[in-house]
PDB file of C-alpha atoms in Angstrom:
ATOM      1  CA  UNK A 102      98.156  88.214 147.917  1.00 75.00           C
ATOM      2  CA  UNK A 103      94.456  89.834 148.466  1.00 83.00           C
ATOM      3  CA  UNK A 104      93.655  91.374 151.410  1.00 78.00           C
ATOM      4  CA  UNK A 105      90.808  93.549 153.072  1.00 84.00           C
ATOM      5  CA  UNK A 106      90.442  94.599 156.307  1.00 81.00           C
ATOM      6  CA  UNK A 107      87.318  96.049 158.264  1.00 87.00           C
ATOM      7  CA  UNK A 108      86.842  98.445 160.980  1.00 87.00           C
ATOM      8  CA  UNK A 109      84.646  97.593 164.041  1.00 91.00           C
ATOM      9  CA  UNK A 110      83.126 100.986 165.772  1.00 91.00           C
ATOM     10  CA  UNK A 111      80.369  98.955 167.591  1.00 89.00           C
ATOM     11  CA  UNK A 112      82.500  98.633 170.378  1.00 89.00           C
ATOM     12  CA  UNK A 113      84.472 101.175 172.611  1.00 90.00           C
ATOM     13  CA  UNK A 114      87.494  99.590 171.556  1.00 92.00           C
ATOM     14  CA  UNK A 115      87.839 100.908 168.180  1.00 89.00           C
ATOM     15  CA  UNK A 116      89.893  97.712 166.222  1.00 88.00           C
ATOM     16  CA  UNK A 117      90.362  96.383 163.085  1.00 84.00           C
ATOM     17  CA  UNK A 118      89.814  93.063 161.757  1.00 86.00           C
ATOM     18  CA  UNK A 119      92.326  91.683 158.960  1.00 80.00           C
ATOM     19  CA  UNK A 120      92.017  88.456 156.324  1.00 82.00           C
ATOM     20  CA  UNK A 121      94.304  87.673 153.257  1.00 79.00           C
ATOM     21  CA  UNK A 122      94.946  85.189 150.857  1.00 81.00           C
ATOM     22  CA  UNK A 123      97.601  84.261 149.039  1.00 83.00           C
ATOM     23  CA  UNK A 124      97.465  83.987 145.320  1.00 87.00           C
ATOM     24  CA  UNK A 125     100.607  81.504 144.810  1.00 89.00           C
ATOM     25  CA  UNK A 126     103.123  79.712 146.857  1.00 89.00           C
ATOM     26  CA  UNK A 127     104.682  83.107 148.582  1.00 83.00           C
ATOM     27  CA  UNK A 128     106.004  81.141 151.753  1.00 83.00           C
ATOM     28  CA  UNK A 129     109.583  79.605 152.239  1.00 85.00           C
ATOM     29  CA  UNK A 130     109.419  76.620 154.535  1.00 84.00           C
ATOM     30  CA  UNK A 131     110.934  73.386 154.740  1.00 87.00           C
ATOM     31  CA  UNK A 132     113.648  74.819 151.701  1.00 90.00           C
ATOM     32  CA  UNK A 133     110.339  74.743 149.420  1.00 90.00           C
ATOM     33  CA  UNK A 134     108.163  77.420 148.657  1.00 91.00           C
ATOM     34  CA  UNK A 135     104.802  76.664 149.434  1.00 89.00           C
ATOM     35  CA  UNK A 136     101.560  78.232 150.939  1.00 86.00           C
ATOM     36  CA  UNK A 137     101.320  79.765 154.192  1.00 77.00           C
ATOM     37  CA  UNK A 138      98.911  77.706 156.276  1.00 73.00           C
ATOM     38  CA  UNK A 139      99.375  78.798 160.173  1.00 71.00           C
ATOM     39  CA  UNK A 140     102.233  80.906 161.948  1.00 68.00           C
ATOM     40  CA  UNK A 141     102.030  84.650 163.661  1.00 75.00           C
ATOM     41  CA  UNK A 142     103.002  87.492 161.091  1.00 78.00           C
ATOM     42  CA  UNK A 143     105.879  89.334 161.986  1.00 82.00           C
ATOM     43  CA  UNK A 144     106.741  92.804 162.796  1.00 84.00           C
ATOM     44  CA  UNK A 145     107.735  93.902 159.830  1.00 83.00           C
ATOM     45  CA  UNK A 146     104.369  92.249 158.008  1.00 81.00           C
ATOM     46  CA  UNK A 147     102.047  93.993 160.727  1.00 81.00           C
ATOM     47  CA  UNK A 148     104.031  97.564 159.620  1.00 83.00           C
ATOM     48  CA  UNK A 149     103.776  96.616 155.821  1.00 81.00           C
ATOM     49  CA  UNK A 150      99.433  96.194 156.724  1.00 80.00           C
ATOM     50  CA  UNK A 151      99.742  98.925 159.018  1.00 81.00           C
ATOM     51  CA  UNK A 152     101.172 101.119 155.866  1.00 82.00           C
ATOM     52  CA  UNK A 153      98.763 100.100 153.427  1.00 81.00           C
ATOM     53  CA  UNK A 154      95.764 100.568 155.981  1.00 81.00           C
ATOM     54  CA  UNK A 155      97.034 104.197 156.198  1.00 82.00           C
ATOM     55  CA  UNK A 156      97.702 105.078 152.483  1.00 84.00           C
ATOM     56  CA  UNK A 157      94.540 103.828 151.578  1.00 83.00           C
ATOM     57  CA  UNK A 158      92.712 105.987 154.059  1.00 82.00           C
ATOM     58  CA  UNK A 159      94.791 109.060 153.233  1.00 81.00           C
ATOM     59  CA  UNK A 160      95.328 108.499 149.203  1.00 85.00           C
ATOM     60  CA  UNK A 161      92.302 110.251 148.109  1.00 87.00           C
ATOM     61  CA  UNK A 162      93.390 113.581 149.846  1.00 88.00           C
ATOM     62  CA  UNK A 163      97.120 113.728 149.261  1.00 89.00           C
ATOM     63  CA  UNK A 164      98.678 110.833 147.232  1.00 89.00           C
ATOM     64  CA  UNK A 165      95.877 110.937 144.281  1.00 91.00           C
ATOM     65  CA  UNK A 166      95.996 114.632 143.377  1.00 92.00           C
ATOM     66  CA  UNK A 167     100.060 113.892 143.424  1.00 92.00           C
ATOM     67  CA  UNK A 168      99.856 111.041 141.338  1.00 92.00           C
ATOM     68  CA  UNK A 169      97.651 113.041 138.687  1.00 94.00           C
ATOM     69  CA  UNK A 170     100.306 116.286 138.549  1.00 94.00           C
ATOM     70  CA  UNK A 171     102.870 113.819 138.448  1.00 94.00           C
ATOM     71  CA  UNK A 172     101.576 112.331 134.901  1.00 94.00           C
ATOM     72  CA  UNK A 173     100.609 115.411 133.421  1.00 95.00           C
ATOM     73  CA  UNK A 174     104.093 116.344 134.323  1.00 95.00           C
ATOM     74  CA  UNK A 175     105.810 113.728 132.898  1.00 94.00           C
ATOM     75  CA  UNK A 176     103.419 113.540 129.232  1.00 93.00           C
ATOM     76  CA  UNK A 177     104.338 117.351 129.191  1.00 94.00           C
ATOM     77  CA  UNK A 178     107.709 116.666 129.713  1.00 93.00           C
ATOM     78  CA  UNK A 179     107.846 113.748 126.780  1.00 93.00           C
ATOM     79  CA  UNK A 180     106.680 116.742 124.485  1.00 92.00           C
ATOM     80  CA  UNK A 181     110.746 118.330 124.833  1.00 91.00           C
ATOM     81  CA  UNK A 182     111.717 114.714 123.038  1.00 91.00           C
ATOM     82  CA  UNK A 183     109.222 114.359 120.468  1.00 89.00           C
ATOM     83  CA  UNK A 184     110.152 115.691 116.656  1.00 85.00           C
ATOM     84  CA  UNK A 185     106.332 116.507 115.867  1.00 85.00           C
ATOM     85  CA  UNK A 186     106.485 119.220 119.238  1.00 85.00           C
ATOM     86  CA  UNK A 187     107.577 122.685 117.713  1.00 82.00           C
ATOM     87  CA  UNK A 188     109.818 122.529 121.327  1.00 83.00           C
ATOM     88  CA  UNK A 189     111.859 119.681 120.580  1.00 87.00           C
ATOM     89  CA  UNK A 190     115.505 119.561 122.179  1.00 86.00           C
ATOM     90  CA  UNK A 191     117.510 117.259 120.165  1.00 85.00           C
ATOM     91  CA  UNK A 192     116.678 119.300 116.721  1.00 79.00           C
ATOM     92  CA  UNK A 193     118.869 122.754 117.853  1.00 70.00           C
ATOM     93  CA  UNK A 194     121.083 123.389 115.432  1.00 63.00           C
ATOM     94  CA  UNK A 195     122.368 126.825 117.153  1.00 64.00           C
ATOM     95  CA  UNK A 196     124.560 123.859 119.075  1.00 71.00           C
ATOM     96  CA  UNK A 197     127.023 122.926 117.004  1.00 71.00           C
ATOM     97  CA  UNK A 198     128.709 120.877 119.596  1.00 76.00           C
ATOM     98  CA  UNK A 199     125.479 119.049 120.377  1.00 80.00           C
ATOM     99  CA  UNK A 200     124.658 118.783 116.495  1.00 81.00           C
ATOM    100  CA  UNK A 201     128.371 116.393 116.124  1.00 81.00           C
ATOM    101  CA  UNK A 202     127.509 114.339 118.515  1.00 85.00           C
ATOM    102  CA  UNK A 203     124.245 113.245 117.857  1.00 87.00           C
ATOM    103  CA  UNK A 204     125.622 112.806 114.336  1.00 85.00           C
ATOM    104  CA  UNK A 205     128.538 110.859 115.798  1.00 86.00           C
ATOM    105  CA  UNK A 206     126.094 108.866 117.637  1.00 90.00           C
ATOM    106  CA  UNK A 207     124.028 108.332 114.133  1.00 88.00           C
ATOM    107  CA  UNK A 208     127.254 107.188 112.763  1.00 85.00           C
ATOM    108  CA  UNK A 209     128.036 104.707 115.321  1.00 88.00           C
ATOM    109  CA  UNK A 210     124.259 103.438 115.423  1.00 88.00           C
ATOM    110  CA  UNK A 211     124.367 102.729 112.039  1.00 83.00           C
ATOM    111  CA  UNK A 212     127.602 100.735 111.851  1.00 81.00           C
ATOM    112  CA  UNK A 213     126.708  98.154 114.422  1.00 78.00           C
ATOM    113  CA  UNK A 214     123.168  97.990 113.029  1.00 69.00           C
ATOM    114  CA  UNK A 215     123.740  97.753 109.066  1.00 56.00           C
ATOM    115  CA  UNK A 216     121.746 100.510 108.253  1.00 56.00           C
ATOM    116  CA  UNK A 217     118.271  98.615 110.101  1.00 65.00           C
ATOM    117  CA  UNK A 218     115.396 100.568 109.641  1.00 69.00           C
ATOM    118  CA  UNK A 219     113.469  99.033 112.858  1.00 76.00           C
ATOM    119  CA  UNK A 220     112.846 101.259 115.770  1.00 82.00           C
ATOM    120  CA  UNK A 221     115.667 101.187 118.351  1.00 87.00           C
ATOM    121  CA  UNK A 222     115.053 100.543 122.214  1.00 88.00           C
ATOM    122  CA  UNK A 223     117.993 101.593 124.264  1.00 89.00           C
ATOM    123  CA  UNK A 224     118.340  99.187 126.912  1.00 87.00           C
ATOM    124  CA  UNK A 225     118.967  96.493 124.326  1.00 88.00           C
ATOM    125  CA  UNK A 226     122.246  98.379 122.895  1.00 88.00           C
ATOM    126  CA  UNK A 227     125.154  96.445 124.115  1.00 88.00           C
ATOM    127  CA  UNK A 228     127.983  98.785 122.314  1.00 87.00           C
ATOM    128  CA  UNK A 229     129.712 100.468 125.398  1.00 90.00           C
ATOM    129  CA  UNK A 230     130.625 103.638 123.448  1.00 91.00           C
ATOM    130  CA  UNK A 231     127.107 104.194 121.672  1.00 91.00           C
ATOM    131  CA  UNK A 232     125.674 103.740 125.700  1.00 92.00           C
ATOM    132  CA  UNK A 233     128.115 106.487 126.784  1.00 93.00           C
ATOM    133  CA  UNK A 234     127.644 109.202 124.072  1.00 92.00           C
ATOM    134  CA  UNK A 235     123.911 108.906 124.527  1.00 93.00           C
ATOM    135  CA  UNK A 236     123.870 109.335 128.124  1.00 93.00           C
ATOM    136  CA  UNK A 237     126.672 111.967 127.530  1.00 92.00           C
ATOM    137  CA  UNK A 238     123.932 113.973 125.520  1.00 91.00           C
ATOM    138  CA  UNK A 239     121.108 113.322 127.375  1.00 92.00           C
ATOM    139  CA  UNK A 240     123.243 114.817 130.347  1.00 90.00           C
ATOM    140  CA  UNK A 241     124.239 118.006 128.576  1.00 87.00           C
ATOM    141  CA  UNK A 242     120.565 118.511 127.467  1.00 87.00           C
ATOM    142  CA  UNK A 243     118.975 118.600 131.504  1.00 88.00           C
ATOM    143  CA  UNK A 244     122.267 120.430 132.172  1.00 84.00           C
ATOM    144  CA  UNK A 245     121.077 123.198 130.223  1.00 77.00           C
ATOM    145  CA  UNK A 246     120.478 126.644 132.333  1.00 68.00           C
ATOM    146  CA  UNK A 247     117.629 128.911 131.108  1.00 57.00           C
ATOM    147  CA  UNK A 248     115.160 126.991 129.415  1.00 74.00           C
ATOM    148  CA  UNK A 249     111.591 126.156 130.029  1.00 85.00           C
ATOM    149  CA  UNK A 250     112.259 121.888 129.313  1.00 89.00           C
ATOM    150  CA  UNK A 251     114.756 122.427 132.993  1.00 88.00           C
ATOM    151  CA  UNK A 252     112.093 124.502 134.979  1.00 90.00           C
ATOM    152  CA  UNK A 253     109.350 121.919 134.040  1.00 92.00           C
ATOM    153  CA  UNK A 254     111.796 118.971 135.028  1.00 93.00           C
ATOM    154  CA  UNK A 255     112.297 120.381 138.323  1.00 92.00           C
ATOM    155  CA  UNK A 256     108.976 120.656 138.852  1.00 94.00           C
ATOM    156  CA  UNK A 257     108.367 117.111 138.280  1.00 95.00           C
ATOM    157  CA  UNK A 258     111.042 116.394 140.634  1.00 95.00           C
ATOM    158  CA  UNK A 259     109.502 117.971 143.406  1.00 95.00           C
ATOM    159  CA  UNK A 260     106.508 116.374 142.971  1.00 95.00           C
ATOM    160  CA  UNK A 261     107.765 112.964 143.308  1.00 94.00           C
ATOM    161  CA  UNK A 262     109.696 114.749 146.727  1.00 94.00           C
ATOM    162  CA  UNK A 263     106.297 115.216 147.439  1.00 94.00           C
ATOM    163  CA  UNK A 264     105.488 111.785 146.715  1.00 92.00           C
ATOM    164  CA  UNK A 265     108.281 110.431 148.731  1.00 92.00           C
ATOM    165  CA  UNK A 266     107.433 112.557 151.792  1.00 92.00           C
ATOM    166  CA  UNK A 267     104.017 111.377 152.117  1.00 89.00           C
ATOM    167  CA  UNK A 268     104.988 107.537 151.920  1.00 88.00           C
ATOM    168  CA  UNK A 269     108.131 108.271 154.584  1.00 90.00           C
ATOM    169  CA  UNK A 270     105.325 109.915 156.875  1.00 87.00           C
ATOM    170  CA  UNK A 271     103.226 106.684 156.602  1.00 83.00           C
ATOM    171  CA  UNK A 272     106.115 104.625 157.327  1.00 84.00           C
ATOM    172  CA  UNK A 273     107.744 106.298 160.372  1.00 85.00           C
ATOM    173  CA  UNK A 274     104.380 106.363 161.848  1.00 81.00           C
ATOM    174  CA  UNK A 275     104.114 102.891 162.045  1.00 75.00           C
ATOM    175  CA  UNK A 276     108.352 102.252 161.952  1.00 75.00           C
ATOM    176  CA  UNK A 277     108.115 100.510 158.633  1.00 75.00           C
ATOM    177  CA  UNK A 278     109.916 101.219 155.515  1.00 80.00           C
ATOM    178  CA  UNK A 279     109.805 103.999 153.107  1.00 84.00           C
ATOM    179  CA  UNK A 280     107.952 102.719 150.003  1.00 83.00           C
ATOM    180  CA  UNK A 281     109.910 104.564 146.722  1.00 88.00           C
ATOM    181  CA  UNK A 282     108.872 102.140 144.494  1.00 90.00           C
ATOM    182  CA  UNK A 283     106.659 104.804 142.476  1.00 90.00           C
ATOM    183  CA  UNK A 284     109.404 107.390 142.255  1.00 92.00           C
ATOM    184  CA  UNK A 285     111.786 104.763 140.964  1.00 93.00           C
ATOM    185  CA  UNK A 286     109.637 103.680 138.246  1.00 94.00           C
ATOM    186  CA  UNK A 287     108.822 107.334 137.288  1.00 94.00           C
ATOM    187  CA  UNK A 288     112.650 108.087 136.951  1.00 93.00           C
ATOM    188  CA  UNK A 289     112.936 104.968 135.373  1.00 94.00           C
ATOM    189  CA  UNK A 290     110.194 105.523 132.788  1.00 94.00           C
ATOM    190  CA  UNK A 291     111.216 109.345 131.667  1.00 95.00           C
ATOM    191  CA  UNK A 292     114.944 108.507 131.595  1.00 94.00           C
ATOM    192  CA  UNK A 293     114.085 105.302 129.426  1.00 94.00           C
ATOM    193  CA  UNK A 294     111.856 107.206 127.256  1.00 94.00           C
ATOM    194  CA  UNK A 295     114.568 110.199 126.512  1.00 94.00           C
ATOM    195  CA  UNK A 296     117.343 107.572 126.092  1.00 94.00           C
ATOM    196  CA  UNK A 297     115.087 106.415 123.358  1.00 93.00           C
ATOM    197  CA  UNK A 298     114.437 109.369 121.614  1.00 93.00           C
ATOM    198  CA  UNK A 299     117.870 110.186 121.769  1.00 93.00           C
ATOM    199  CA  UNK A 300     118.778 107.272 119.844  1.00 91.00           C
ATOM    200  CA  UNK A 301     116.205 106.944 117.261  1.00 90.00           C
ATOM    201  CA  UNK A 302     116.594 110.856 116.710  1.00 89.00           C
ATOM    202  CA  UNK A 303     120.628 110.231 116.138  1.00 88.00           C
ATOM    203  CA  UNK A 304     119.730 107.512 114.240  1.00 86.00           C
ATOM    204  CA  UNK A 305     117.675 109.083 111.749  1.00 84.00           C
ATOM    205  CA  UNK A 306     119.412 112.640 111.503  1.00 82.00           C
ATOM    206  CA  UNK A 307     122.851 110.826 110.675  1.00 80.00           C
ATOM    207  CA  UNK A 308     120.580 109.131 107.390  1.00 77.00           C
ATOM    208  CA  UNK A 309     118.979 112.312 106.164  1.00 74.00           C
ATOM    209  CA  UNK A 310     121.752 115.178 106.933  1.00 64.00           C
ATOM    210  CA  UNK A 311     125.243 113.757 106.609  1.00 56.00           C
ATOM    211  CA  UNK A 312     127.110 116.733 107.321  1.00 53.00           C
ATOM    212  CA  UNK A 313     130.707 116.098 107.376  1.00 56.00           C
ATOM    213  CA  UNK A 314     133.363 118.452 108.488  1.00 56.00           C
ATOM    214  CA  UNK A 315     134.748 119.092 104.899  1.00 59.00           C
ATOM    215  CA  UNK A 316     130.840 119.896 104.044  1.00 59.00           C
ATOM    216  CA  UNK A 317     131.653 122.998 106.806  1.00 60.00           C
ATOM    217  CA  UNK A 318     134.886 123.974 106.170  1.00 63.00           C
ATOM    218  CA  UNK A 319     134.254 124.054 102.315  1.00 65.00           C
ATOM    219  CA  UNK A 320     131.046 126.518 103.249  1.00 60.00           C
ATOM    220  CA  UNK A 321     133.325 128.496 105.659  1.00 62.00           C
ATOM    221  CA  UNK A 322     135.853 128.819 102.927  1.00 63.00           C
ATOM    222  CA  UNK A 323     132.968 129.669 100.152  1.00 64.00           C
ATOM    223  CA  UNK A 324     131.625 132.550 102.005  1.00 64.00           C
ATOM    224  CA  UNK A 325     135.155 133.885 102.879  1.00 64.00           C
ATOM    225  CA  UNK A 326     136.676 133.355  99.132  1.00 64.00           C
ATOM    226  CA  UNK A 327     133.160 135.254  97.810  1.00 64.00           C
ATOM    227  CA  UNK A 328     134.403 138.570 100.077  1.00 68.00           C
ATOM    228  CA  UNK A 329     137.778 138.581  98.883  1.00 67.00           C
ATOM    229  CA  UNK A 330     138.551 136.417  95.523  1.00 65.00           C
ATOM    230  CA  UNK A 331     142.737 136.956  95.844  1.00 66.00           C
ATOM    231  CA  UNK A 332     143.006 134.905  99.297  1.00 66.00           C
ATOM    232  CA  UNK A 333     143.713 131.750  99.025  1.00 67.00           C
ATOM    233  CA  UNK A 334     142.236 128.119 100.698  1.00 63.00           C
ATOM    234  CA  UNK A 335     145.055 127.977 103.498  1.00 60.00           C
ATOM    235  CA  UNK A 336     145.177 131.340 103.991  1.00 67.00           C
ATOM    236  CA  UNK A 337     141.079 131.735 104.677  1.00 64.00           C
ATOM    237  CA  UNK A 338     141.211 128.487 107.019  1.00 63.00           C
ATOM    238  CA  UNK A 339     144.570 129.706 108.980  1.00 63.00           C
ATOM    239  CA  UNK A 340     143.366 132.649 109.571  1.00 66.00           C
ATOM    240  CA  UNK A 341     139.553 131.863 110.381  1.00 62.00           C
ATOM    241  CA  UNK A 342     141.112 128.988 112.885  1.00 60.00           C
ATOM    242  CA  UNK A 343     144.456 130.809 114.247  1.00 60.00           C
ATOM    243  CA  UNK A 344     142.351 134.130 115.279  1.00 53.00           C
ATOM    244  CA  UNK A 345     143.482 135.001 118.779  1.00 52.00           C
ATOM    245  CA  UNK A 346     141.633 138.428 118.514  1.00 47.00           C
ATOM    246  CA  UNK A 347     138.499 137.475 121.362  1.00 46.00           C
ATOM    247  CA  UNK A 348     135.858 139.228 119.035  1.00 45.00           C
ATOM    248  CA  UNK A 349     137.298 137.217 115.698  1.00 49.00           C
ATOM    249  CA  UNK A 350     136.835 134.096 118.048  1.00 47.00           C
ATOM    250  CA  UNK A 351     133.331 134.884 118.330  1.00 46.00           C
ATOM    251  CA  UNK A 352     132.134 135.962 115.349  1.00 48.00           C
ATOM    252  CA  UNK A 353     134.409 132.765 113.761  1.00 56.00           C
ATOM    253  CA  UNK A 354     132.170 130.640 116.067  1.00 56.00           C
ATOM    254  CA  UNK A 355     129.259 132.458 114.660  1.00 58.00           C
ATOM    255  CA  UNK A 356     130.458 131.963 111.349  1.00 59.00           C
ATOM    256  CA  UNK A 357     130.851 128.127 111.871  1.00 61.00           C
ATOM    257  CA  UNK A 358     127.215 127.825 113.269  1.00 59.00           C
ATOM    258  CA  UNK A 359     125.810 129.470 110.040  1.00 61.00           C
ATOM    259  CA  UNK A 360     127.871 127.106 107.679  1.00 62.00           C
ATOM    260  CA  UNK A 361     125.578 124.323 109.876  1.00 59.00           C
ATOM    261  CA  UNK A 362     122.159 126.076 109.548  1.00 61.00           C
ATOM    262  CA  UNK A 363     123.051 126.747 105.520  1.00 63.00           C
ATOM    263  CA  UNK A 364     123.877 123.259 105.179  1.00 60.00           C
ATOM    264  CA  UNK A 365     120.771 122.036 107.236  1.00 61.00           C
ATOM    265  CA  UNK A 366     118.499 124.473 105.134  1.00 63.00           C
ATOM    266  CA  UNK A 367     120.168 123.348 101.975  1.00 62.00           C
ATOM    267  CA  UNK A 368     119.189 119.800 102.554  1.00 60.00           C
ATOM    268  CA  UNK A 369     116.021 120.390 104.061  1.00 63.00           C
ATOM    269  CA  UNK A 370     114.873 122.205 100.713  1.00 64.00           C
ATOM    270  CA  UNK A 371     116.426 119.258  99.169  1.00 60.00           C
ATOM    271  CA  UNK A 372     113.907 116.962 100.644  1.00 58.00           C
ATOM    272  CA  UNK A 373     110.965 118.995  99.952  1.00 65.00           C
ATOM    273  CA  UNK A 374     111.364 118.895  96.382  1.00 62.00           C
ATOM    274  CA  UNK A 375     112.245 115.006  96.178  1.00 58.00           C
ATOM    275  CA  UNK A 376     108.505 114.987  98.449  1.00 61.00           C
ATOM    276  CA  UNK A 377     107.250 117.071  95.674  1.00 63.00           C
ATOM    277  CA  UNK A 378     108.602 114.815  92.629  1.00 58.00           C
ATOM    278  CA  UNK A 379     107.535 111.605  94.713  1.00 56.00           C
ATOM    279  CA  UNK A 380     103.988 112.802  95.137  1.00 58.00           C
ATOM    280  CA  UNK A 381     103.578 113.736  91.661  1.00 53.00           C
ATOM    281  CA  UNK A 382     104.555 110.407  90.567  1.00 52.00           C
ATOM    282  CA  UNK A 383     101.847 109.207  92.813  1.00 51.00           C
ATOM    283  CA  UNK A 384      99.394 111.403  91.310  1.00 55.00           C
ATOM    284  CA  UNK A 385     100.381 110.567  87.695  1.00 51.00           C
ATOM    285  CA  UNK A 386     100.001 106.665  88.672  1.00 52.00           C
TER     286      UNK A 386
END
């Protein structure tokens, strides 16, 4: 409905004057909805005026400003899950464990979708596994300690706290509800939007860099077999895997991450050059 009230201050009873209309049937009566043409509001309808009277009054000086951090919070946020930012989260390939299952989720994508090329919304994935990886990752990723993406998300957090405690101020003045609409469709929004990227970044990753894990172990054993020709495959791969020496574990770890980045560079080159022939066929036509 539209509304509008007025305040009369030519009297020494300061009051306010309220009208509204309603827009569409809004009004259950009879078991049919239908307009509302006489009857006393209730309680609960004088708080919800009551509310709005207030927020409008006090929105330019506390709920505005919060609104405006809130956005710029959130857009600077969306930058962490976008490929073109230099800061984006899903392409760290120091993470191995992250890295396989964002492939695995690439993999699965592309099975129940036949290798589609359209972009992919996450809310309309039905596949119960492919729904629980990606919220697996997305999990891991705000998880994180010691990054800037998690001090920027808490601040966004607290601003919608702030958000919340101004409309829960409005409402226990007048003994009304708490208004959280807002904060649930911020939440909403963000988590929607990195559930997305997620998805789409899996789903494009698994097509251009199909690292298996014989592409790793075959690197691993590469590197090892180039230090000391006489060893043999099993006896690089037992003894790279069976370590129980603490500062073998690590530097085995290491080791493992490096096959990934070699492989990832590898292929990345790879792509540049096929850009290179492709544009020169361009040219030539």
């Amino acid at each position: 409905m539209s509304y509008q009230f007025s305040l009369h201050t030519n009297t020494d009873n300061l009051h306010f004057h309220l009208s509204f209309a309603e827009k569409c049937p809004n009004y259950l009566s009879y078991g049919k909805i239908q307009y509302r043409h006489n009857g006393e509001l209730t309680q609960e309808e004088l708080n919800f005026f009551k509310n709005e009277i207030l927020h409008y009054i006090e929105k330019e000086k506390i709920f505005t400003p919060l609104l405006k951090e809130t956005n710029q919070e959130l857009e600077s946020l969306k930058k962490y899950f976008n490929p073109k930012d230099k800061n984006f989260l899903l392409r760290n390939k120091d993470d191995i464990i992250m890295e396989e299952k964002i492939l695995k989720l690439g993999e699965l994508i592309n099975e129940k979708r036949e290798n589609s090329n359209q972009r992919i919304k996450f809310n309309s994935i039905k596949d119960k596994e492919i729904v629980k990886l990606t919220k697996e990752i997305k999990k891991e990723i705000f998880s994180k300690e010691n990054n800037n993406f998690k001090d920027e998300y808490n601040e966004f957090k607290n601003t919608l706290k702030a958000i919340n405690e101004y409309f829960t101020n409005i409402a226990e003045e007048n003994h009304g509800k708490v208004d959280d609409t807002l904060i649930k469709n911020k939440n909403k929004y963000f988590d929607n939007y990195v559930l997305n990227a997620i998805v789409n970044h899996a789903n494009y990753s698994y097509k251009k860099n199909k690292i298996s894990e014989n592409d790793i172990i075959g690197e691993i054993i590469y590197k090892e077999y180039k230090k000391n020709k006489k060893r043999t495959r099993y006896d690089i791969l037992s003894s790279f895997l069976s370590s129980k020496n603490k500062s073998n574990q690590f530097k085995n770890k290491y080791q493992v991450r490096q096959a990934v980045k070699n492989i990832n560079y590898e292929l990345e080159e790879a792509e540049k050059e096929f850009e290179k022939l492709f544009k020169a066929d361009k040219e030539y036509e």
